[in-house]
Short mmCIF file of C-alpha atoms in Angstrom, two decimals:
data_model
loop_
_atom_site.label_atom_id
_atom_site.label_comp_id
_atom_site.label_asym_id
_atom_site.label_seq_id
_atom_site.Cartn_x
_atom_site.Cartn_y
_atom_site.Cartn_z
CA MET A 1 64.15 115.15 132.44
CA ALA A 2 64.72 118.85 132.15
CA GLU A 3 66.42 118.40 128.83
CA LYS A 4 63.49 116.37 127.49
CA SER A 5 60.95 118.99 128.50
CA ALA A 6 63.01 121.76 126.99
CA GLU A 7 62.92 120.24 123.55
CA PRO A 8 59.14 120.56 122.97
CA ASN A 9 59.17 124.10 124.36
CA GLY A 10 61.90 124.97 121.91
CA ARG A 11 59.85 123.50 119.08
CA ASP A 12 56.74 125.39 120.28
CA GLN A 13 58.70 128.61 120.20
CA MET A 14 59.80 127.88 116.67
CA ASP A 15 56.23 127.04 115.67
CA LYS A 16 54.98 130.35 117.08
CA VAL A 17 57.27 132.42 114.87
CA PRO A 18 54.98 134.15 112.35
CA MET A 19 55.85 133.45 108.73
CA ASP A 20 55.65 137.15 107.82
CA HIS A 21 58.77 137.67 109.94
CA ILE A 22 60.81 135.83 107.30
CA ASP A 23 62.27 138.37 104.91
CA GLU A 24 61.41 137.36 101.35
CA SER A 25 64.33 139.39 100.05
CA SER A 26 66.85 137.49 102.16
CA ASP A 27 69.61 135.38 100.65
CA VAL A 28 67.91 132.11 101.53
CA GLU A 29 65.04 130.24 99.99
CA GLU A 30 62.79 127.57 101.51
CA GLN A 31 62.65 124.12 99.98
CA ASP A 32 59.69 121.73 100.11
CA GLY A 33 61.37 119.63 102.80
CA GLY A 34 61.64 122.62 105.11
CA PHE A 35 65.41 122.91 104.64
CA LEU A 36 67.09 126.17 103.69
CA ARG A 37 69.56 126.54 100.84
CA GLU A 38 71.72 129.32 99.50
CA PRO A 39 71.02 130.92 96.14
CA PHE A 40 72.58 129.45 93.03
CA ILE A 41 75.26 132.13 92.70
CA ARG A 42 76.51 131.63 96.25
CA ARG A 43 76.55 127.84 95.87
CA PHE A 44 78.34 128.15 92.54
CA SER A 45 80.94 130.42 94.12
CA ALA A 46 81.46 127.89 96.91
CA PHE A 47 81.89 125.14 94.32
CA LEU A 48 84.53 127.17 92.48
CA ARG A 49 86.42 127.87 95.70
CA THR A 50 86.44 124.15 96.52
CA ASN A 51 87.17 122.84 93.01
CA LEU A 52 89.08 125.73 91.45
CA LEU A 53 92.09 123.62 90.48
CA LEU A 54 89.87 120.96 88.92
CA VAL A 55 87.97 123.56 86.88
CA MET A 56 91.20 125.23 85.74
CA LEU A 57 92.74 121.89 84.71
CA MET A 58 89.68 120.82 82.75
CA SER A 59 89.47 124.21 81.08
CA SER A 60 93.15 124.17 80.12
CA LEU A 61 92.87 120.62 78.75
CA LEU A 62 89.81 121.41 76.64
CA LEU A 63 91.30 124.74 75.53
CA GLY A 64 94.55 123.07 74.48
CA ILE A 65 92.66 120.44 72.44
CA THR A 66 90.36 123.07 70.89
CA VAL A 67 93.14 125.48 69.95
CA GLY A 68 95.35 122.67 68.65
CA PHE A 69 92.75 121.11 66.38
CA GLY A 70 91.47 124.57 65.39
CA VAL A 71 94.91 125.58 64.16
CA LYS A 72 95.33 122.24 62.33
CA LEU A 73 91.98 122.67 60.57
CA VAL A 74 92.48 126.32 59.61
CA SER A 75 96.09 126.00 58.48
CA ASN A 76 97.98 123.19 56.75
CA ARG A 77 101.28 124.52 58.00
CA VAL A 78 103.82 121.97 59.19
CA TYR A 79 105.61 123.19 62.31
CA THR A 80 109.34 122.72 62.58
CA LYS A 81 110.96 120.91 65.48
CA SER A 82 112.25 124.22 66.86
CA GLU A 83 108.80 125.79 66.77
CA ILE A 84 107.28 122.81 68.59
CA THR A 85 110.04 123.11 71.20
CA TYR A 86 109.13 126.78 71.78
CA ILE A 87 105.42 125.94 72.12
CA LEU A 88 106.19 123.11 74.56
CA PHE A 89 108.60 125.23 76.63
CA PRO A 90 106.14 126.30 79.41
CA GLY A 91 104.90 122.72 79.69
CA THR A 92 108.46 121.40 79.78
CA MET A 93 109.29 123.77 82.63
CA PHE A 94 106.24 122.57 84.55
CA LEU A 95 107.30 118.96 83.94
CA ASN A 96 110.82 119.76 85.14
CA MET A 97 109.46 121.29 88.34
CA LEU A 98 107.54 118.10 89.09
CA SER A 99 110.50 115.89 88.19
CA MET A 100 112.79 117.97 90.40
CA ILE A 101 110.95 116.95 93.57
CA ILE A 102 110.24 113.29 92.69
CA ILE A 103 113.33 111.78 94.32
CA PRO A 104 113.15 113.66 97.67
CA LEU A 105 109.40 112.98 97.74
CA ILE A 106 109.74 109.23 97.10
CA VAL A 107 112.59 108.74 99.56
CA SER A 108 111.12 110.83 102.38
CA SER A 109 107.56 109.53 101.97
CA LEU A 110 108.61 105.86 101.97
CA VAL A 111 111.02 106.24 104.89
CA VAL A 112 108.49 108.19 106.97
CA GLY A 113 105.65 105.81 106.07
CA MET A 114 107.54 102.60 106.87
CA ALA A 115 109.19 104.02 110.02
CA SER A 116 105.75 104.83 111.46
CA LEU A 117 104.52 101.23 111.21
CA ASP A 118 105.28 98.24 113.38
CA LYS A 119 106.45 94.94 111.91
CA GLN A 120 103.00 93.42 111.61
CA ALA A 121 101.33 96.50 110.10
CA SER A 122 104.10 97.08 107.56
CA GLY A 123 103.98 93.42 106.51
CA LYS A 124 100.22 93.53 105.97
CA LEU A 125 100.45 96.83 104.10
CA GLY A 126 103.12 95.50 101.77
CA MET A 127 101.28 92.23 101.13
CA ARG A 128 97.99 93.99 100.35
CA THR A 129 99.76 96.39 98.00
CA ILE A 130 101.52 93.66 96.02
CA ILE A 131 98.36 91.51 95.79
CA TYR A 132 96.27 94.46 94.59
CA TYR A 133 98.80 95.62 91.99
CA PHE A 134 99.40 92.21 90.43
CA SER A 135 95.66 91.36 90.51
CA THR A 136 94.55 94.53 88.71
CA THR A 137 97.41 94.25 86.21
CA LEU A 138 96.36 90.69 85.39
CA LEU A 139 92.73 91.81 85.05
CA ALA A 140 93.81 94.54 82.62
CA VAL A 141 95.78 92.03 80.52
CA ILE A 142 92.84 89.60 80.38
CA LEU A 143 90.49 92.43 79.38
CA GLY A 144 92.85 93.52 76.60
CA ILE A 145 93.18 89.97 75.26
CA ILE A 146 89.38 89.51 75.24
CA LEU A 147 88.85 92.75 73.31
CA VAL A 148 91.62 92.27 70.73
CA THR A 149 90.63 88.66 70.00
CA THR A 150 86.97 89.72 69.68
CA ILE A 151 87.40 92.89 67.59
CA ARG A 152 90.41 91.49 65.63
CA PRO A 153 91.74 94.89 64.48
CA GLY A 154 94.77 93.41 62.69
CA VAL A 155 92.94 90.87 60.51
CA ASN A 156 93.14 91.54 56.74
CA ARG A 157 95.68 94.29 57.30
CA ASP A 158 98.67 94.50 54.98
CA PRO A 159 101.74 95.50 57.04
CA ASP A 160 103.32 97.04 53.93
CA LYS A 161 100.46 99.57 53.72
CA ILE A 162 100.96 100.75 57.32
CA GLU A 163 103.50 103.54 57.68
CA ARG A 164 106.44 102.57 59.87
CA VAL A 165 107.94 105.21 62.16
CA GLY A 166 111.19 105.04 64.11
CA GLU A 167 113.25 101.96 64.88
CA ALA A 168 112.65 99.02 67.18
CA GLU A 169 115.13 98.59 69.99
CA GLN A 170 116.69 95.15 70.20
CA VAL A 171 115.88 93.66 73.61
CA ASN A 172 116.88 90.31 75.07
CA THR A 173 114.20 89.05 77.46
CA VAL A 174 116.60 87.42 79.93
CA ASP A 175 118.88 90.47 80.04
CA ALA A 176 115.88 92.77 80.52
CA PHE A 177 114.68 90.87 83.60
CA LEU A 178 118.22 90.65 84.95
CA ASP A 179 118.48 94.43 84.59
CA LEU A 180 115.29 94.73 86.60
CA VAL A 181 116.83 92.72 89.46
CA ARG A 182 120.15 94.58 89.20
CA ASN A 183 118.42 97.94 89.49
CA MET A 184 116.52 96.83 92.58
CA PHE A 185 119.84 96.73 94.43
CA PRO A 186 122.03 99.58 93.12
CA PRO A 187 125.68 99.48 94.22
CA ASN A 188 125.67 103.22 94.94
CA ILE A 189 122.47 104.78 96.25
CA ILE A 190 123.63 108.30 95.36
CA GLU A 191 124.37 107.24 91.80
CA ALA A 192 120.90 105.66 91.62
CA CYS A 193 119.44 109.17 91.77
CA PHE A 194 120.66 109.91 88.26
CA ARG A 195 121.95 106.70 86.65
CA VAL A 196 120.43 103.29 85.92
CA TYR A 197 121.93 100.07 84.59
CA LYS A 198 120.78 98.89 81.17
CA THR A 199 121.94 96.13 78.83
CA HIS A 200 122.01 96.98 75.13
CA GLN A 201 122.15 94.51 72.26
CA ILE A 202 125.05 95.52 69.99
CA GLU A 203 125.20 94.23 66.42
CA VAL A 204 128.59 92.58 65.89
CA GLY A 205 128.14 90.88 62.49
CA PHE A 206 125.98 88.58 60.40
CA THR A 207 125.50 84.85 60.19
CA THR A 208 127.38 82.97 57.47
CA PRO A 209 126.06 80.09 55.33
CA SER A 210 126.76 76.56 56.45
CA PRO A 211 129.25 74.58 54.33
CA THR A 212 126.59 71.89 53.85
CA LEU A 213 124.11 74.37 52.34
CA THR A 214 123.38 73.25 48.78
CA ASN A 215 121.49 76.31 47.47
CA ILE A 216 123.35 79.37 48.72
CA THR A 217 120.93 81.75 46.97
CA GLU A 218 118.26 80.83 49.53
CA PHE A 219 120.47 81.89 52.44
CA VAL A 220 119.50 85.15 54.16
CA PRO A 221 122.11 86.50 56.58
CA GLU A 222 120.79 87.49 59.99
CA PRO A 223 122.43 89.98 62.36
CA ILE A 224 124.33 88.72 65.40
CA PHE A 225 123.91 90.65 68.64
CA GLU A 226 126.00 90.65 71.81
CA ALA A 227 124.91 91.99 75.19
CA GLU A 228 126.77 95.03 76.45
CA GLY A 229 125.70 96.55 79.75
CA GLY A 230 126.43 99.87 81.35
CA MET A 231 125.06 102.86 83.21
CA GLU A 232 122.94 105.48 81.47
CA TYR A 233 121.64 108.80 82.75
CA LYS A 234 118.16 108.14 84.07
CA SER A 235 116.91 107.94 87.65
CA ASN A 236 116.78 104.42 89.08
CA ILE A 237 113.41 104.85 90.80
CA LEU A 238 113.00 101.13 91.49
CA GLY A 239 116.31 100.97 93.37
CA LEU A 240 115.42 104.06 95.39
CA VAL A 241 112.05 102.54 96.31
CA VAL A 242 113.60 99.26 97.51
CA PHE A 243 116.30 101.07 99.50
CA SER A 244 113.82 103.54 101.05
CA VAL A 245 111.44 100.76 102.15
CA ALA A 246 114.27 98.78 103.78
CA PHE A 247 115.72 101.95 105.33
CA GLY A 248 112.34 102.97 106.75
CA VAL A 249 111.65 99.52 108.21
CA VAL A 250 115.04 99.47 109.98
CA LEU A 251 114.64 103.08 111.15
CA GLY A 252 111.30 102.19 112.74
CA ARG A 253 113.00 99.45 114.80
CA LEU A 254 115.87 101.61 116.08
CA GLY A 255 113.88 103.25 118.83
CA GLU A 256 115.42 106.25 120.57
CA GLU A 257 118.56 106.21 118.42
CA GLY A 258 116.50 106.79 115.29
CA ASP A 259 114.49 109.75 116.60
CA PRO A 260 116.72 112.50 115.10
CA LEU A 261 116.69 110.89 111.65
CA ARG A 262 112.93 110.31 111.85
CA GLU A 263 112.40 113.99 112.65
CA PHE A 264 114.65 114.97 109.74
CA MET A 265 112.70 112.78 107.30
CA ASN A 266 109.40 114.17 108.61
CA SER A 267 110.65 117.71 108.06
CA LEU A 268 111.94 116.83 104.58
CA PHE A 269 108.60 115.34 103.58
CA ALA A 270 106.66 118.32 104.96
CA THR A 271 108.94 120.74 103.08
CA VAL A 272 108.56 118.85 99.80
CA MET A 273 104.77 118.83 100.13
CA VAL A 274 104.76 122.62 100.58
CA LEU A 275 106.75 122.89 97.33
CA VAL A 276 104.26 120.54 95.67
CA LYS A 277 101.30 122.74 96.62
CA GLY A 278 103.02 125.71 94.98
CA VAL A 279 103.86 123.83 91.78
CA ILE A 280 100.35 122.40 91.49
CA TRP A 281 98.86 125.81 90.75
CA LEU A 282 101.06 126.07 87.67
CA SER A 283 99.62 122.83 86.28
CA PRO A 284 96.86 124.45 84.14
CA ILE A 285 99.49 126.43 82.21
CA GLY A 286 101.69 123.36 81.80
CA VAL A 287 98.79 121.15 80.71
CA PHE A 288 97.64 123.67 78.07
CA PHE A 289 101.02 123.99 76.37
CA LEU A 290 101.88 120.28 76.59
CA VAL A 291 98.60 119.27 74.92
CA LEU A 292 98.78 122.10 72.35
CA GLY A 293 102.35 121.25 71.36
CA ARG A 294 101.65 117.54 70.93
CA ILE A 295 98.58 118.16 68.77
CA LEU A 296 100.44 120.61 66.51
CA GLU A 297 103.33 118.15 66.26
CA MET A 298 101.27 115.21 64.97
CA ASP A 299 100.89 114.23 61.33
CA ASP A 300 97.66 113.73 59.43
CA TRP A 301 95.18 112.25 61.90
CA VAL A 302 92.87 110.98 59.14
CA GLU A 303 95.65 108.93 57.55
CA VAL A 304 96.82 107.58 60.90
CA PHE A 305 93.35 106.36 61.87
CA ARG A 306 92.77 104.96 58.40
CA GLN A 307 95.81 102.73 58.85
CA ILE A 308 95.58 101.67 62.51
CA GLY A 309 92.28 103.19 63.63
CA MET A 310 90.71 99.95 64.85
CA TYR A 311 93.84 99.13 66.85
CA SER A 312 93.63 102.55 68.53
CA VAL A 313 89.90 102.12 69.19
CA THR A 314 90.54 98.68 70.76
CA VAL A 315 93.23 100.04 73.12
CA ILE A 316 91.17 103.11 74.08
CA MET A 317 88.04 101.00 74.64
CA GLY A 318 89.96 98.62 76.88
CA LEU A 319 91.51 101.46 78.89
CA PHE A 320 88.13 103.15 79.41
CA ILE A 321 86.41 99.90 80.43
CA HIS A 322 89.20 99.18 82.90
CA GLY A 323 89.30 102.75 84.23
CA PHE A 324 85.59 103.52 84.46
CA MET A 325 84.07 100.09 85.07
CA VAL A 326 86.54 97.49 86.38
CA LEU A 327 88.44 99.65 88.88
CA PRO A 328 85.35 101.51 90.22
CA CYS A 329 83.44 98.22 90.57
CA LEU A 330 86.41 96.74 92.41
CA TYR A 331 86.43 99.74 94.76
CA LEU A 332 82.64 99.48 95.29
CA PHE A 333 82.76 95.73 95.93
CA LEU A 334 85.66 95.85 98.41
CA THR A 335 84.86 99.06 100.31
CA ARG A 336 81.05 99.33 99.90
CA LYS A 337 81.50 103.01 98.99
CA ASN A 338 80.49 105.03 95.93
CA PRO A 339 83.63 105.19 93.75
CA TYR A 340 82.75 108.26 91.71
CA PRO A 341 83.15 110.88 94.46
CA PHE A 342 86.53 109.24 95.05
CA LEU A 343 87.38 109.59 91.35
CA LYS A 344 86.34 113.24 91.44
CA GLY A 345 88.91 113.86 94.17
CA ILE A 346 91.77 112.45 92.09
CA PHE A 347 90.68 114.01 88.79
CA PRO A 348 93.36 116.76 88.84
CA ALA A 349 96.03 114.06 89.12
CA VAL A 350 94.49 112.07 86.25
CA VAL A 351 94.40 115.16 83.99
CA THR A 352 98.02 115.96 84.86
CA ALA A 353 98.99 112.35 84.10
CA PHE A 354 97.35 112.66 80.69
CA ALA A 355 99.24 115.87 79.95
CA THR A 356 102.67 114.83 81.25
CA SER A 357 102.50 111.14 80.22
CA SER A 358 104.46 110.29 83.37
CA SER A 359 103.05 108.64 86.48
CA SER A 360 106.24 109.48 88.38
CA ALA A 361 105.96 113.19 87.55
CA THR A 362 102.30 113.11 88.64
CA LEU A 363 103.14 111.47 91.99
CA PRO A 364 103.31 114.72 94.04
CA LEU A 365 99.87 115.80 92.85
CA THR A 366 98.43 112.30 93.38
CA ILE A 367 99.55 112.28 97.01
CA THR A 368 98.07 115.74 97.58
CA CYS A 369 94.69 114.81 96.03
CA LEU A 370 94.34 111.60 98.03
CA GLU A 371 95.33 113.09 101.37
CA GLU A 372 93.46 116.40 101.10
CA LYS A 373 90.44 115.55 98.92
CA ASN A 374 89.80 111.88 99.71
CA LYS A 375 91.21 111.89 103.27
CA ILE A 376 93.34 108.80 102.77
CA GLU A 377 95.64 107.88 105.65
CA PRO A 378 99.09 109.43 104.95
CA ARG A 379 100.83 106.22 106.02
CA VAL A 380 99.05 104.47 103.14
CA THR A 381 99.72 107.09 100.47
CA ARG A 382 103.39 107.42 101.43
CA PHE A 383 103.95 103.72 100.76
CA VAL A 384 101.34 102.65 98.20
CA LEU A 385 101.71 105.53 95.73
CA PRO A 386 105.53 105.60 95.30
CA VAL A 387 105.52 101.82 94.89
CA GLY A 388 102.58 102.02 92.50
CA ALA A 389 104.22 104.71 90.35
CA THR A 390 107.11 102.26 89.91
CA ILE A 391 105.53 98.83 89.46
CA ASN A 392 101.76 99.26 88.90
CA MET A 393 101.11 99.74 85.19
CA ASP A 394 97.56 98.51 84.47
CA GLY A 395 97.21 100.60 81.32
CA THR A 396 100.64 99.62 80.04
CA ALA A 397 99.96 95.90 80.56
CA LEU A 398 96.63 96.12 78.70
CA TYR A 399 98.27 98.05 75.86
CA GLU A 400 101.12 95.53 75.53
CA ALA A 401 98.70 92.60 75.32
CA VAL A 402 96.57 94.30 72.66
CA ALA A 403 99.61 95.48 70.67
CA ALA A 404 101.28 92.05 70.67
CA ILE A 405 98.16 90.25 69.42
CA PHE A 406 97.48 93.03 66.89
CA ILE A 407 100.97 92.56 65.44
CA ALA A 408 100.37 88.79 65.31
CA GLN A 409 97.10 89.36 63.44
CA VAL A 410 98.75 91.71 60.94
CA ASN A 411 101.39 89.04 60.21
CA ASP A 412 98.75 86.25 59.94
CA TYR A 413 100.39 84.51 62.89
CA GLU A 414 98.03 82.06 64.57
CA LEU A 415 98.28 82.29 68.35
CA GLY A 416 97.44 79.17 70.33
CA PHE A 417 96.38 78.96 73.96
CA LYS A 418 100.01 78.58 75.04
CA ASP A 419 100.94 81.79 73.18
CA ILE A 420 98.03 83.71 74.73
CA LEU A 421 99.05 82.48 78.18
CA THR A 422 102.66 83.51 77.50
CA ILE A 423 101.52 86.99 76.45
CA SER A 424 99.40 87.28 79.62
CA ILE A 425 102.24 86.37 81.97
CA THR A 426 104.93 88.30 80.08
CA ALA A 427 102.83 91.47 79.74
CA THR A 428 102.04 91.37 83.47
CA LEU A 429 105.68 90.96 84.47
CA ALA A 430 107.09 93.28 81.80
CA SER A 431 104.80 96.11 82.87
CA VAL A 432 106.45 96.00 86.30
CA GLY A 433 109.73 96.90 84.62
CA ALA A 434 108.21 99.80 82.69
CA ALA A 435 109.54 102.89 84.44
CA GLY A 436 107.00 105.65 85.08
CA VAL A 437 108.36 107.76 82.23
CA PRO A 438 106.91 108.59 78.79
CA GLN A 439 106.68 105.74 76.25
CA ALA A 440 108.60 103.20 78.38
CA GLY A 441 105.96 100.65 77.36
CA LEU A 442 107.42 100.45 73.84
CA VAL A 443 110.61 98.90 75.21
CA THR A 444 108.80 96.35 77.35
CA LEU A 445 106.50 95.55 74.40
CA VAL A 446 109.55 94.16 72.59
CA ILE A 447 109.99 91.71 75.49
CA VAL A 448 106.42 90.47 74.97
CA LEU A 449 106.96 90.10 71.21
CA ASN A 450 110.18 88.15 71.73
CA ALA A 451 108.44 85.81 74.17
CA VAL A 452 106.06 84.51 71.46
CA GLY A 453 108.45 84.79 68.50
CA LEU A 454 106.91 87.84 66.83
CA PRO A 455 109.12 90.27 64.88
CA ALA A 456 110.32 93.02 67.22
CA GLU A 457 110.74 95.46 64.32
CA ASP A 458 106.94 95.53 63.89
CA VAL A 459 106.79 97.83 66.91
CA THR A 460 107.33 100.56 64.30
CA LEU A 461 103.79 99.89 63.01
CA ILE A 462 102.22 101.46 66.13
CA ILE A 463 104.77 104.10 67.15
CA VAL A 464 102.95 106.76 65.13
CA ILE A 465 99.94 106.70 67.52
CA ASP A 466 101.78 105.65 70.68
CA TRP A 467 102.29 109.20 72.00
CA PHE A 468 98.51 109.62 72.30
CA LEU A 469 97.75 106.15 73.67
CA ASP A 470 100.62 106.58 76.15
CA ARG A 471 98.84 109.55 77.71
CA ILE A 472 95.58 107.65 78.20
CA ARG A 473 97.25 104.58 79.69
CA THR A 474 99.31 106.79 82.04
CA ALA A 475 96.08 108.36 83.29
CA ILE A 476 94.68 104.86 83.92
CA ASN A 477 97.90 103.88 85.71
CA VAL A 478 97.52 106.84 88.09
CA GLU A 479 93.85 106.05 88.64
CA GLY A 480 94.77 102.43 89.45
CA ASP A 481 97.35 103.60 92.01
CA SER A 482 94.78 105.88 93.63
CA ILE A 483 92.00 103.28 93.73
CA GLY A 484 94.49 100.88 95.27
CA ALA A 485 95.37 103.39 97.97
CA GLY A 486 91.67 103.81 98.76
CA ILE A 487 91.06 100.05 99.00
CA ILE A 488 94.19 99.39 101.07
CA ASP A 489 93.30 102.30 103.37
CA HIS A 490 89.89 100.72 103.95
CA PHE A 491 91.38 97.36 104.96
CA SER A 492 94.21 98.90 107.01
CA LYS A 493 92.07 101.04 109.32
CA GLN A 494 91.95 98.37 112.01
CA ASP A 495 95.72 97.89 111.90
CA PHE A 496 96.31 101.63 112.21
CA ALA A 497 93.81 101.87 115.07
CA LYS A 498 96.06 99.56 117.11
CA LEU A 499 98.97 101.91 116.48
CA GLU A 500 97.01 104.89 117.83
CA HIS A 501 97.53 103.62 121.40
CA VAL A 502 100.86 105.34 121.79
CA VAL A 503 102.13 106.13 125.24
CA THR A 504 105.07 108.46 125.77
CA SER A 505 107.56 107.22 128.33
CA ALA A 506 109.59 109.42 130.70
CA ASP A 507 112.51 109.69 128.26
CA GLY A 508 110.26 110.91 125.42
CA TYR A 509 110.35 107.73 123.34
CA ALA A 510 107.01 106.59 121.86
CA ILE A 511 105.95 103.08 122.91
CA VAL A 512 103.29 101.35 120.80
CA ALA A 513 100.97 99.31 123.01
CA ASP A 514 97.59 97.70 122.90
CA GLU A 515 94.68 99.37 124.69
CA ASP A 516 95.01 97.49 128.00
CA GLU A 517 98.76 97.94 128.12
CA ALA A 518 98.40 101.64 127.29
CA ASP A 519 96.01 102.14 130.22
CA ARG A 520 98.36 100.23 132.51
CA ILE A 521 101.37 102.37 131.52
CA ASP A 522 99.30 105.55 131.96
CA ASN A 523 98.37 104.48 135.50
CA ASN A 524 101.99 103.70 136.36
CA GLN A 525 103.14 107.11 135.09
CA THR A 526 100.38 108.83 137.08
CA ALA A 527 101.49 107.03 140.24
CA LEU A 528 105.08 108.10 139.63
#
């Protein structure tokens, strides 16, 4: 009762304060609702302190684009490969710094994340992750097919009038999927850090005419390829992910014997994240030089868009619809939360993904943004994001579907429902095998083309613009990983709440118990 009577007295005292006691020259102003707010300059300074990295990244991105196009417009000079290398050098060093910590980050984060979960929680987390990734990838493929069949960018296009760049890599669909399975289980986990197995198609000769052929002038020899597999120098991220997940699950079941190794992995992860926070502040410099170098390196933009402009517009439109409508609506529908503050928190990671064109290289920054800005449970980010950087390629799947149908339209190849369905399934599965490295989607695109009998060499029609589209789809891939982490975190809160009832026994080992059992153990320890 005393507390209730004190409240009106307090309000009376406030009411009795004369208004002329408020200093008009003070740093606060009164709003209509009676609330006080700081002046604009102070609020702007607080905004900069909170979002300094975001502002610096946006500024460096816009500055790189402005300077790059400004130089291209003012001067017609063609830069040599050496000059482009010098311009890209600061950005390359930034990319190397990120790549340097990818493997220890992936291994430690997955082991720590899986070791901290019980059998039921880890099973649910894994199932939700796989369902989300394959669902959004399939949605992206369907969206791409709808757009490319509606806009029809390849109709009435003469393939001979489109400049071809580079060479198409010969890929056998069966061998490509077998390589994917092989790399999931590397024979040497140390070797997997720097080498990956890949099957190449080697040309061994040409077909010869049949003896029964009557008109030999109509015979066109075709090359004969044989599969030849071997190791090549590239990190086998997929194998490391599979091993780390299995290792973490087993480590979590070991109990007291696994405590020293768990502590080591925790320390390793904490150390790597400190390194990440230092490297992140170099990202504006890296982004500026990476964007500037790529713009100065490109050929005539007007000619490129004249040839395949509608194809580029179709891909970009699909990526933006998926990134700014489909994924946010999915987040809003499943979590009942406004998605755009969430997107603001991951914006530095999206900008870095655009600049580096690598979802794996962006992984350290993505983890930092989600845990510090969006307050996502670390046990979610440490599992969902490394797996997503390896297998979740929404943007790549959409691009492959659009590119395959565009090439069919250019060649006047009529695609039936069975072909469209084949493209949908193949693009979804092939995107899983696209490593999180620049332009890996071009290789998996050949798999999609082979699946419906389209000429693989027509990949050269779109290589000229692929470097730019690759950056946009990488940014969408990173956004998809982040949205997935937010959704899975929302549905996993109840599972993690059960794990919070941890009671420490006399020997120091943590026992996970339900609430009643935790209280019972506490009472027993008190009695002892």
